[in-house]
Amino acid sequence: MKKENKGLIWLTGYSSAGKTTIANEIKKSLDRDGHKVIFLDGDDLRVILGTIGEYKKNERIDLAKIYFRLADHLVSQNYIVIISAIAMFDSIAEWVKDNIFNSFQVLINVPAEIRFSRDQESKNIFKNGIMNDEIYDLPKKPDLIVENYNIEINEVANKIISFFFENTDQTKPSIRSKYWNEVYASNRSPGFPSDFAKHTIEKITSNETLLEIGCGNGRDSVYFASKAVKVIGIDISEESINYCSTSFRNENLEFYNGSLSQFFDRNKTITLDVIYSRFVFHAMTLKEELQTIDKAHILLKKGGKFFIECRSIKDQLSLKGEHISETERIFGHYRRFVIAEELIQRLQDHDFEILDFVEDNGLAVHVTEDPVVIRITAVKK
């Protein structure tokens, strides 16, 4: 099944930078490739809304708010929205970034003298040589800056299109780690362990070495360490590891940033008694899952245990969001719902024996959510 992207490409820049021309070229290319695309032009929107004429800065800001609320609604309907509008106001940029999914502000940069020359040949809005640049806030952190002079329009358009797709493919590790950094910037440890951690502690002994894949806010790693288990917590989120490293001090506890494969590359001689993974397997691509199982088998000692809890394909959440494959969804962020029989087979193919397995709800209740999860205890033969 084809993966559908959605989001906002906001082309901004001073008057006569070529925003509309570039936007038309982008739309033509995306239309040709079969994407759902809508192009909103600032000049056209002013006509539609009946706001042609001169207006003050605060009125321009109010008008921009209308533009981007409309854009937000269209993105929510699974469109790629291209909008060419100056709207260079700090408050607008902040609102767009905070509220519109996959929004990217692209600054079209053209020297003033070239823009002035272009204006004389087209709109002729720079009356008496006044360009009015000073009424706008030059973007502090645009997502992309492109030069639109001495270059072909299709090259500019292709650069923007490539940037958009590279940064909206949520199967990419870089995009997913960015998402989790944002999550863990505010999601701190609740101070108590998960039910799965309490289930697991009954099956391991003190002084064993446990590695947690995807330690997040550290709640379970800290719990295991408090039970005299030697714990290594790893996570692809730098924000997560920075928080855990500075918040939790315990001689039985250490943290590393990265995936299990990256940890293995730096620690090939280490031997583990236990590997623990809660709500991480369904956040991995299948390729990453296979790499994780492979490295887990190498790192575990003979008889070492692998504890896994993840969302099942039978979970109702799998019915929501954008379907990009039989098991992959985009609903807020990337998930790959797990088919239990297939995961068990992959573990067995890597010489793991399944000690116990359950697939049910009632195991990972969180507030009002009660997902169907898979729990597996596997042992290295």
Tab-separated table of C-alpha atoms in Angstrom:
chain	number	residue	atom	x	y	z
A	1	MET	CA	0.000	0.000	0.000
A	2	LYS	CA	1.350	3.432	-0.932
A	3	LYS	CA	2.296	5.636	1.991
A	4	GLU	CA	0.445	8.966	1.869
A	5	ASN	CA	2.241	12.018	3.195
A	6	LYS	CA	0.441	15.031	4.542
A	7	GLY	CA	1.640	18.337	5.871
A	8	LEU	CA	2.205	21.996	5.135
A	9	ILE	CA	4.825	23.545	2.864
A	10	TRP	CA	4.791	27.251	3.724
A	11	LEU	CA	6.705	29.319	1.191
A	12	THR	CA	7.555	32.655	2.734
A	13	GLY	CA	9.859	35.507	1.815
A	14	TYR	CA	9.589	39.150	0.878
A	15	SER	CA	7.482	40.389	-2.035
A	16	SER	CA	8.707	39.375	-5.506
A	17	ALA	CA	10.837	36.522	-4.144
A	18	GLY	CA	9.032	34.135	-6.504
A	19	LYS	CA	6.906	32.251	-3.962
A	20	THR	CA	3.891	31.734	-6.236
A	21	THR	CA	5.978	30.564	-9.187
A	22	ILE	CA	7.787	28.023	-7.018
A	23	ALA	CA	4.529	26.876	-5.415
A	24	ASN	CA	2.976	26.211	-8.818
A	25	GLU	CA	6.020	24.158	-9.823
A	26	ILE	CA	5.854	22.131	-6.596
A	27	LYS	CA	2.142	21.463	-7.065
A	28	LYS	CA	2.656	20.384	-10.666
A	29	SER	CA	5.323	17.887	-9.602
A	30	LEU	CA	3.291	16.478	-6.693
A	31	ASP	CA	0.153	16.231	-8.848
A	32	ARG	CA	2.127	14.282	-11.414
A	33	ASP	CA	3.198	11.806	-8.726
A	34	GLY	CA	-0.385	11.260	-7.568
A	35	HIS	CA	-0.363	13.090	-4.232
A	36	LYS	CA	-3.360	14.879	-2.719
A	37	VAL	CA	-2.296	18.515	-3.026
A	38	ILE	CA	-3.918	21.904	-2.489
A	39	PHE	CA	-2.219	25.204	-3.283
A	40	LEU	CA	-3.274	28.326	-1.378
A	41	ASP	CA	-1.904	31.606	-2.708
A	42	GLY	CA	-1.910	34.658	-0.456
A	43	ASP	CA	-3.051	36.983	-3.243
A	44	ASP	CA	-5.937	34.679	-4.166
A	45	LEU	CA	-6.977	34.289	-0.536
A	46	ARG	CA	-7.180	38.055	-0.108
A	47	VAL	CA	-9.528	38.233	-3.098
A	48	ILE	CA	-11.670	35.361	-1.798
A	49	LEU	CA	-11.874	36.913	1.661
A	50	GLY	CA	-12.535	40.403	0.280
A	51	THR	CA	-9.525	41.972	1.973
A	52	ILE	CA	-7.742	43.582	-0.988
A	53	GLY	CA	-6.053	46.855	-0.169
A	54	GLU	CA	-3.768	48.382	2.407
A	55	TYR	CA	-3.927	47.204	6.003
A	56	LYS	CA	-1.910	47.577	9.174
A	57	LYS	CA	0.462	45.029	10.680
A	58	ASN	CA	-2.078	43.747	13.218
A	59	GLU	CA	-4.599	43.258	10.414
A	60	ARG	CA	-2.040	41.329	8.389
A	61	ILE	CA	-1.442	39.061	11.382
A	62	ASP	CA	-5.174	38.450	11.822
A	63	LEU	CA	-5.473	37.592	8.127
A	64	ALA	CA	-2.517	35.195	8.351
A	65	LYS	CA	-4.244	33.395	11.227
A	66	ILE	CA	-7.208	32.724	8.944
A	67	TYR	CA	-4.906	31.399	6.201
A	68	PHE	CA	-3.200	28.928	8.495
A	69	ARG	CA	-6.336	27.747	10.269
A	70	LEU	CA	-7.628	26.855	6.819
A	71	ALA	CA	-4.323	25.128	6.018
A	72	ASP	CA	-4.481	23.192	9.290
A	73	HIS	CA	-7.985	21.941	8.464
A	74	LEU	CA	-6.873	20.762	5.024
A	75	VAL	CA	-3.813	18.974	6.417
A	76	SER	CA	-6.114	17.168	8.851
A	77	GLN	CA	-7.983	15.896	5.764
A	78	ASN	CA	-4.734	14.225	4.599
A	79	TYR	CA	-3.674	16.829	2.041
A	80	ILE	CA	-0.261	18.232	1.311
A	81	VAL	CA	-0.962	21.955	1.516
A	82	ILE	CA	1.301	24.454	-0.226
A	83	ILE	CA	0.783	28.045	0.845
A	84	SER	CA	2.642	31.006	-0.609
A	85	ALA	CA	2.229	33.913	1.777
A	86	ILE	CA	4.678	36.341	3.323
A	87	ALA	CA	3.075	36.264	6.807
A	88	MET	CA	6.531	36.657	8.363
A	89	PHE	CA	5.458	37.341	11.926
A	90	ASP	CA	6.963	35.561	14.924
A	91	SER	CA	3.563	34.822	16.476
A	92	ILE	CA	2.324	33.189	13.263
A	93	ALA	CA	5.460	31.046	12.874
A	94	GLU	CA	5.118	29.820	16.460
A	95	TRP	CA	1.425	28.975	16.001
A	96	VAL	CA	2.070	27.074	12.782
A	97	LYS	CA	4.892	25.038	14.315
A	98	ASP	CA	2.844	24.202	17.409
A	99	ASN	CA	-0.432	23.396	15.682
A	100	ILE	CA	0.016	22.069	12.146
A	101	PHE	CA	1.213	18.495	11.635
A	102	ASN	CA	4.346	18.201	9.468
A	103	SER	CA	4.596	21.955	8.910
A	104	PHE	CA	7.698	23.379	7.251
A	105	GLN	CA	8.521	27.053	6.807
A	106	VAL	CA	10.625	27.582	3.690
A	107	LEU	CA	12.272	30.994	3.342
A	108	ILE	CA	12.709	32.038	-0.291
A	109	ASN	CA	15.769	34.263	-0.256
A	110	VAL	CA	16.336	36.826	-3.016
A	111	PRO	CA	18.453	40.023	-2.790
A	112	ALA	CA	16.449	43.265	-2.578
A	113	GLU	CA	17.756	44.674	-5.854
A	114	ILE	CA	16.631	41.582	-7.779
A	115	ARG	CA	13.211	41.657	-6.132
A	116	PHE	CA	12.850	45.345	-6.981
A	117	SER	CA	13.696	44.668	-10.622
A	118	ARG	CA	11.193	41.790	-10.767
A	119	ASP	CA	8.488	43.985	-9.267
A	120	GLN	CA	8.938	46.656	-11.927
A	121	GLU	CA	8.221	44.006	-14.559
A	122	SER	CA	5.156	42.518	-12.821
A	123	LYS	CA	3.082	43.772	-9.880
A	124	ASN	CA	4.690	47.205	-9.500
A	125	ILE	CA	3.812	47.334	-5.800
A	126	PHE	CA	7.038	48.961	-4.628
A	127	LYS	CA	5.725	52.492	-4.984
A	128	ASN	CA	8.261	55.291	-4.810
A	129	GLY	CA	10.950	52.663	-4.314
A	130	ILE	CA	9.565	51.663	-0.871
A	131	MET	CA	9.681	47.877	-0.325
A	132	ASN	CA	8.048	47.677	3.147
A	133	ASP	CA	10.382	44.868	4.265
A	134	GLU	CA	10.606	46.405	7.728
A	135	ILE	CA	7.018	45.526	8.707
A	136	TYR	CA	7.857	41.805	8.761
A	137	ASP	CA	9.874	39.596	11.128
A	138	LEU	CA	12.570	37.742	9.234
A	139	PRO	CA	12.158	34.077	10.300
A	140	LYS	CA	14.478	33.193	13.176
A	141	LYS	CA	14.588	29.459	12.457
A	142	PRO	CA	13.068	28.573	9.085
A	143	ASP	CA	13.123	24.858	8.362
A	144	LEU	CA	14.756	25.472	4.992
A	145	ILE	CA	16.304	28.452	3.174
A	146	VAL	CA	16.520	28.366	-0.616
A	147	GLU	CA	18.038	30.906	-2.987
A	148	ASN	CA	15.736	31.784	-5.882
A	149	TYR	CA	17.997	33.596	-8.330
A	150	ASN	CA	20.456	32.353	-10.944
A	151	ILE	CA	18.807	28.933	-10.670
A	152	GLU	CA	16.080	27.078	-12.548
A	153	ILE	CA	12.652	27.007	-10.878
A	154	ASN	CA	12.389	23.217	-11.134
A	155	GLU	CA	15.653	22.883	-9.186
A	156	VAL	CA	14.282	25.049	-6.392
A	157	ALA	CA	11.009	23.098	-6.357
A	158	ASN	CA	12.775	19.729	-6.314
A	159	LYS	CA	14.954	20.808	-3.402
A	160	ILE	CA	11.866	21.749	-1.381
A	161	ILE	CA	9.992	18.563	-2.312
A	162	SER	CA	12.963	16.389	-1.341
A	163	PHE	CA	13.264	18.181	1.990
A	164	PHE	CA	9.551	17.696	2.704
A	165	PHE	CA	9.556	13.959	2.049
A	166	GLU	CA	12.842	13.364	3.871
A	167	ASN	CA	11.374	15.015	6.954
A	168	THR	CA	7.897	13.478	6.897
A	169	ASP	CA	8.850	9.806	6.495
A	170	GLN	CA	8.122	8.635	10.029
A	171	THR	CA	9.662	5.234	9.433
A	172	LYS	CA	13.065	6.961	9.512
A	173	PRO	CA	14.959	6.672	12.815
A	174	SER	CA	15.881	10.372	12.749
A	175	ILE	CA	12.236	11.420	12.514
A	176	ARG	CA	11.134	9.005	15.236
A	177	SER	CA	13.932	10.045	17.599
A	178	LYS	CA	12.914	13.680	17.058
A	179	TYR	CA	9.354	12.759	18.074
A	180	TRP	CA	10.520	10.971	21.221
A	181	ASN	CA	12.809	13.875	22.132
A	182	GLU	CA	9.732	16.100	22.113
A	183	VAL	CA	7.807	13.569	24.215
A	184	TYR	CA	10.495	13.186	26.861
A	185	ALA	CA	11.122	16.909	27.112
A	186	SER	CA	8.012	16.973	29.326
A	187	ASN	CA	7.140	13.326	30.098
A	188	ARG	CA	8.951	12.728	33.379
A	189	SER	CA	9.027	9.566	35.479
A	190	PRO	CA	5.812	9.017	37.471
A	191	GLY	CA	7.872	7.581	40.317
A	192	PHE	CA	6.457	4.065	40.149
A	193	PRO	CA	7.105	1.080	37.840
A	194	SER	CA	4.927	-0.321	35.088
A	195	ASP	CA	2.917	-3.483	35.660
A	196	PHE	CA	5.217	-5.291	33.243
A	197	ALA	CA	8.259	-4.377	35.341
A	198	LYS	CA	6.567	-5.774	38.437
A	199	HIS	CA	5.721	-8.917	36.452
A	200	THR	CA	9.344	-9.230	35.294
A	201	ILE	CA	11.062	-8.694	38.655
A	202	GLU	CA	9.468	-11.896	39.947
A	203	LYS	CA	11.325	-13.865	37.264
A	204	ILE	CA	14.847	-12.509	37.771
A	205	THR	CA	17.260	-12.412	40.695
A	206	SER	CA	19.303	-9.666	42.314
A	207	ASN	CA	22.814	-8.969	41.036
A	208	GLU	CA	21.864	-9.996	37.505
A	209	THR	CA	22.687	-7.549	34.704
A	210	LEU	CA	19.610	-6.269	32.874
A	211	LEU	CA	19.525	-4.071	29.795
A	212	GLU	CA	16.335	-2.120	29.113
A	213	ILE	CA	15.655	-1.246	25.469
A	214	GLY	CA	13.816	2.075	25.286
A	215	CYS	CA	14.129	3.159	28.917
A	216	GLY	CA	12.187	6.382	28.236
A	217	ASN	CA	11.715	8.368	31.433
A	218	GLY	CA	13.566	5.721	33.429
A	219	ARG	CA	10.672	4.506	35.568
A	220	ASP	CA	11.364	0.785	35.101
A	221	SER	CA	15.165	1.036	35.023
A	222	VAL	CA	15.107	2.824	38.380
A	223	TYR	CA	12.741	0.197	39.792
A	224	PHE	CA	14.970	-2.698	38.748
A	225	ALA	CA	18.055	-0.938	40.156
A	226	SER	CA	16.252	-0.465	43.480
A	227	LYS	CA	15.917	-4.258	43.632
A	228	ALA	CA	19.712	-4.725	43.445
A	229	VAL	CA	19.651	-5.526	39.735
A	230	LYS	CA	22.485	-4.022	37.687
A	231	VAL	CA	20.729	-1.982	35.007
A	232	ILE	CA	21.761	-0.499	31.677
A	233	GLY	CA	19.078	1.731	30.162
A	234	ILE	CA	19.299	2.650	26.476
A	235	ASP	CA	17.083	4.890	24.339
A	236	ILE	CA	17.266	6.516	20.896
A	237	SER	CA	16.068	9.783	22.466
A	238	GLU	CA	18.880	12.061	23.628
A	239	GLU	CA	16.345	13.966	25.737
A	240	SER	CA	15.416	10.741	27.532
A	241	ILE	CA	19.009	9.812	28.326
A	242	ASN	CA	19.953	13.341	29.412
A	243	TYR	CA	16.994	13.384	31.797
A	244	CYS	CA	17.702	9.927	33.229
A	245	SER	CA	21.442	10.521	33.599
A	246	THR	CA	20.947	13.737	35.551
A	247	SER	CA	17.892	12.682	37.569
A	248	PHE	CA	18.795	9.217	38.824
A	249	ARG	CA	21.920	8.340	40.783
A	250	ASN	CA	22.449	4.692	41.647
A	251	GLU	CA	25.569	2.546	41.531
A	252	ASN	CA	23.503	-0.149	39.812
A	253	LEU	CA	22.309	2.178	37.049
A	254	GLU	CA	23.811	3.582	33.844
A	255	PHE	CA	22.348	5.027	30.645
A	256	TYR	CA	23.351	5.086	26.970
A	257	ASN	CA	21.909	6.922	23.982
A	258	GLY	CA	21.217	4.726	20.959
A	259	SER	CA	19.594	1.532	19.696
A	260	LEU	CA	20.580	-1.978	20.804
A	261	SER	CA	22.584	-2.381	17.588
A	262	GLN	CA	24.505	0.811	18.358
A	263	PHE	CA	25.074	-0.304	21.949
A	264	PHE	CA	26.382	-3.651	20.679
A	265	ASP	CA	28.837	-1.932	18.326
A	266	ARG	CA	30.378	-0.163	21.334
A	267	ASN	CA	30.123	-3.044	23.824
A	268	LYS	CA	30.722	-6.303	21.958
A	269	THR	CA	32.333	-8.090	24.910
A	270	ILE	CA	29.585	-7.494	27.457
A	271	THR	CA	27.375	-10.405	28.585
A	272	LEU	CA	23.833	-9.847	29.824
A	273	ASP	CA	21.544	-11.939	32.009
A	274	VAL	CA	18.331	-10.180	31.008
A	275	ILE	CA	17.062	-7.930	28.218
A	276	TYR	CA	13.807	-6.090	28.880
A	277	SER	CA	11.694	-4.249	26.324
A	278	ARG	CA	8.395	-2.593	27.157
A	279	PHE	CA	6.323	-0.815	24.475
A	280	VAL	CA	9.271	-0.552	22.090
A	281	PHE	CA	8.908	-3.373	19.557
A	282	HIS	CA	5.816	-1.769	18.038
A	283	ALA	CA	7.778	1.488	17.650
A	284	MET	CA	10.409	-0.272	15.502
A	285	THR	CA	10.363	-1.085	11.818
A	286	LEU	CA	10.539	-4.804	11.023
A	287	LYS	CA	14.169	-4.399	9.966
A	288	GLU	CA	15.021	-2.824	13.321
A	289	GLU	CA	13.165	-5.564	15.174
A	290	LEU	CA	15.188	-8.253	13.403
A	291	GLN	CA	18.433	-6.409	14.192
A	292	THR	CA	17.359	-6.120	17.827
A	293	ILE	CA	16.554	-9.821	18.153
A	294	ASP	CA	19.868	-10.721	16.515
A	295	LYS	CA	21.913	-8.487	18.833
A	296	ALA	CA	19.921	-9.622	21.866
A	297	HIS	CA	20.825	-13.233	21.130
A	298	ILE	CA	24.516	-12.336	20.887
A	299	LEU	CA	24.576	-10.222	24.063
A	300	LEU	CA	22.621	-12.617	26.277
A	301	LYS	CA	24.418	-15.450	28.026
A	302	LYS	CA	23.143	-18.987	27.481
A	303	GLY	CA	19.938	-19.245	29.481
A	304	GLY	CA	19.560	-15.458	29.476
A	305	LYS	CA	16.001	-14.147	29.362
A	306	PHE	CA	14.334	-11.732	26.948
A	307	PHE	CA	11.162	-10.028	28.242
A	308	ILE	CA	8.991	-8.278	25.630
A	309	GLU	CA	5.735	-6.345	25.916
A	310	CYS	CA	4.288	-4.617	22.835
A	311	ARG	CA	1.024	-3.622	21.172
A	312	SER	CA	-0.767	-6.354	19.265
A	313	ILE	CA	-2.329	-6.036	15.829
A	314	LYS	CA	-5.544	-6.947	17.693
A	315	ASP	CA	-5.415	-3.652	19.592
A	316	GLN	CA	-8.215	-1.264	18.570
A	317	LEU	CA	-5.666	1.496	17.983
A	318	SER	CA	-4.499	-0.411	14.903
A	319	LEU	CA	-7.774	0.578	13.216
A	320	LYS	CA	-6.944	4.274	13.457
A	321	GLY	CA	-4.660	6.595	11.546
A	322	GLU	CA	-2.971	6.283	8.181
A	323	HIS	CA	-2.369	2.692	7.029
A	324	ILE	CA	1.025	2.406	5.333
A	325	SER	CA	1.248	-1.388	5.370
A	326	GLU	CA	-0.562	-4.395	6.819
A	327	THR	CA	0.773	-3.589	10.291
A	328	GLU	CA	2.217	-0.046	10.100
A	329	ARG	CA	0.218	3.028	11.036
A	330	ILE	CA	0.766	6.748	11.443
A	331	PHE	CA	-1.537	8.028	14.173
A	332	GLY	CA	0.184	10.856	16.003
A	333	HIS	CA	3.430	8.972	15.419
A	334	TYR	CA	4.730	5.762	13.821
A	335	ARG	CA	3.645	2.351	15.123
A	336	ARG	CA	3.994	-1.163	13.719
A	337	PHE	CA	1.407	-3.349	15.416
A	338	VAL	CA	2.803	-6.811	16.070
A	339	ILE	CA	1.359	-10.127	14.899
A	340	ALA	CA	2.101	-12.461	17.814
A	341	GLU	CA	2.650	-15.640	15.816
A	342	GLU	CA	5.120	-13.895	13.525
A	343	LEU	CA	7.112	-12.406	16.416
A	344	ILE	CA	7.279	-15.802	18.113
A	345	GLN	CA	8.532	-17.360	14.880
A	346	ARG	CA	11.229	-14.702	14.486
A	347	LEU	CA	12.427	-15.322	18.043
A	348	GLN	CA	12.507	-19.068	17.468
A	349	ASP	CA	14.404	-18.551	14.214
A	350	HIS	CA	17.082	-16.801	16.303
A	351	ASP	CA	17.378	-19.788	18.664
A	352	PHE	CA	15.157	-18.480	21.449
A	353	GLU	CA	12.794	-20.781	23.318
A	354	ILE	CA	9.434	-19.292	24.329
A	355	LEU	CA	8.871	-19.816	28.063
A	356	ASP	CA	5.533	-18.052	28.243
A	357	PHE	CA	3.266	-15.976	26.043
A	358	VAL	CA	0.019	-14.071	26.519
A	359	GLU	CA	-1.959	-11.750	24.247
A	360	ASP	CA	-4.739	-9.843	25.975
A	361	ASN	CA	-5.942	-6.559	27.407
A	362	GLY	CA	-5.982	-5.783	31.112
A	363	LEU	CA	-2.180	-6.036	31.234
A	364	ALA	CA	-1.085	-2.475	30.449
A	365	VAL	CA	-3.947	-0.244	31.560
A	366	HIS	CA	-3.101	3.466	31.501
A	367	VAL	CA	-5.761	5.905	32.742
A	368	THR	CA	-8.699	5.120	30.387
A	369	GLU	CA	-6.689	3.151	27.825
A	370	ASP	CA	-6.597	-0.651	27.960
A	371	PRO	CA	-4.638	-1.873	24.914
A	372	VAL	CA	-4.329	-5.433	23.697
A	373	VAL	CA	-0.673	-6.289	24.273
A	374	ILE	CA	1.651	-9.209	23.682
A	375	ARG	CA	3.837	-10.437	26.535
A	376	ILE	CA	6.619	-12.889	25.831
A	377	THR	CA	9.350	-14.401	27.953
A	378	ALA	CA	12.010	-16.011	25.772
A	379	VAL	CA	15.233	-17.716	26.801
A	380	LYS	CA	18.437	-18.098	24.809
A	381	LYS	CA	19.114	-21.770	24.155
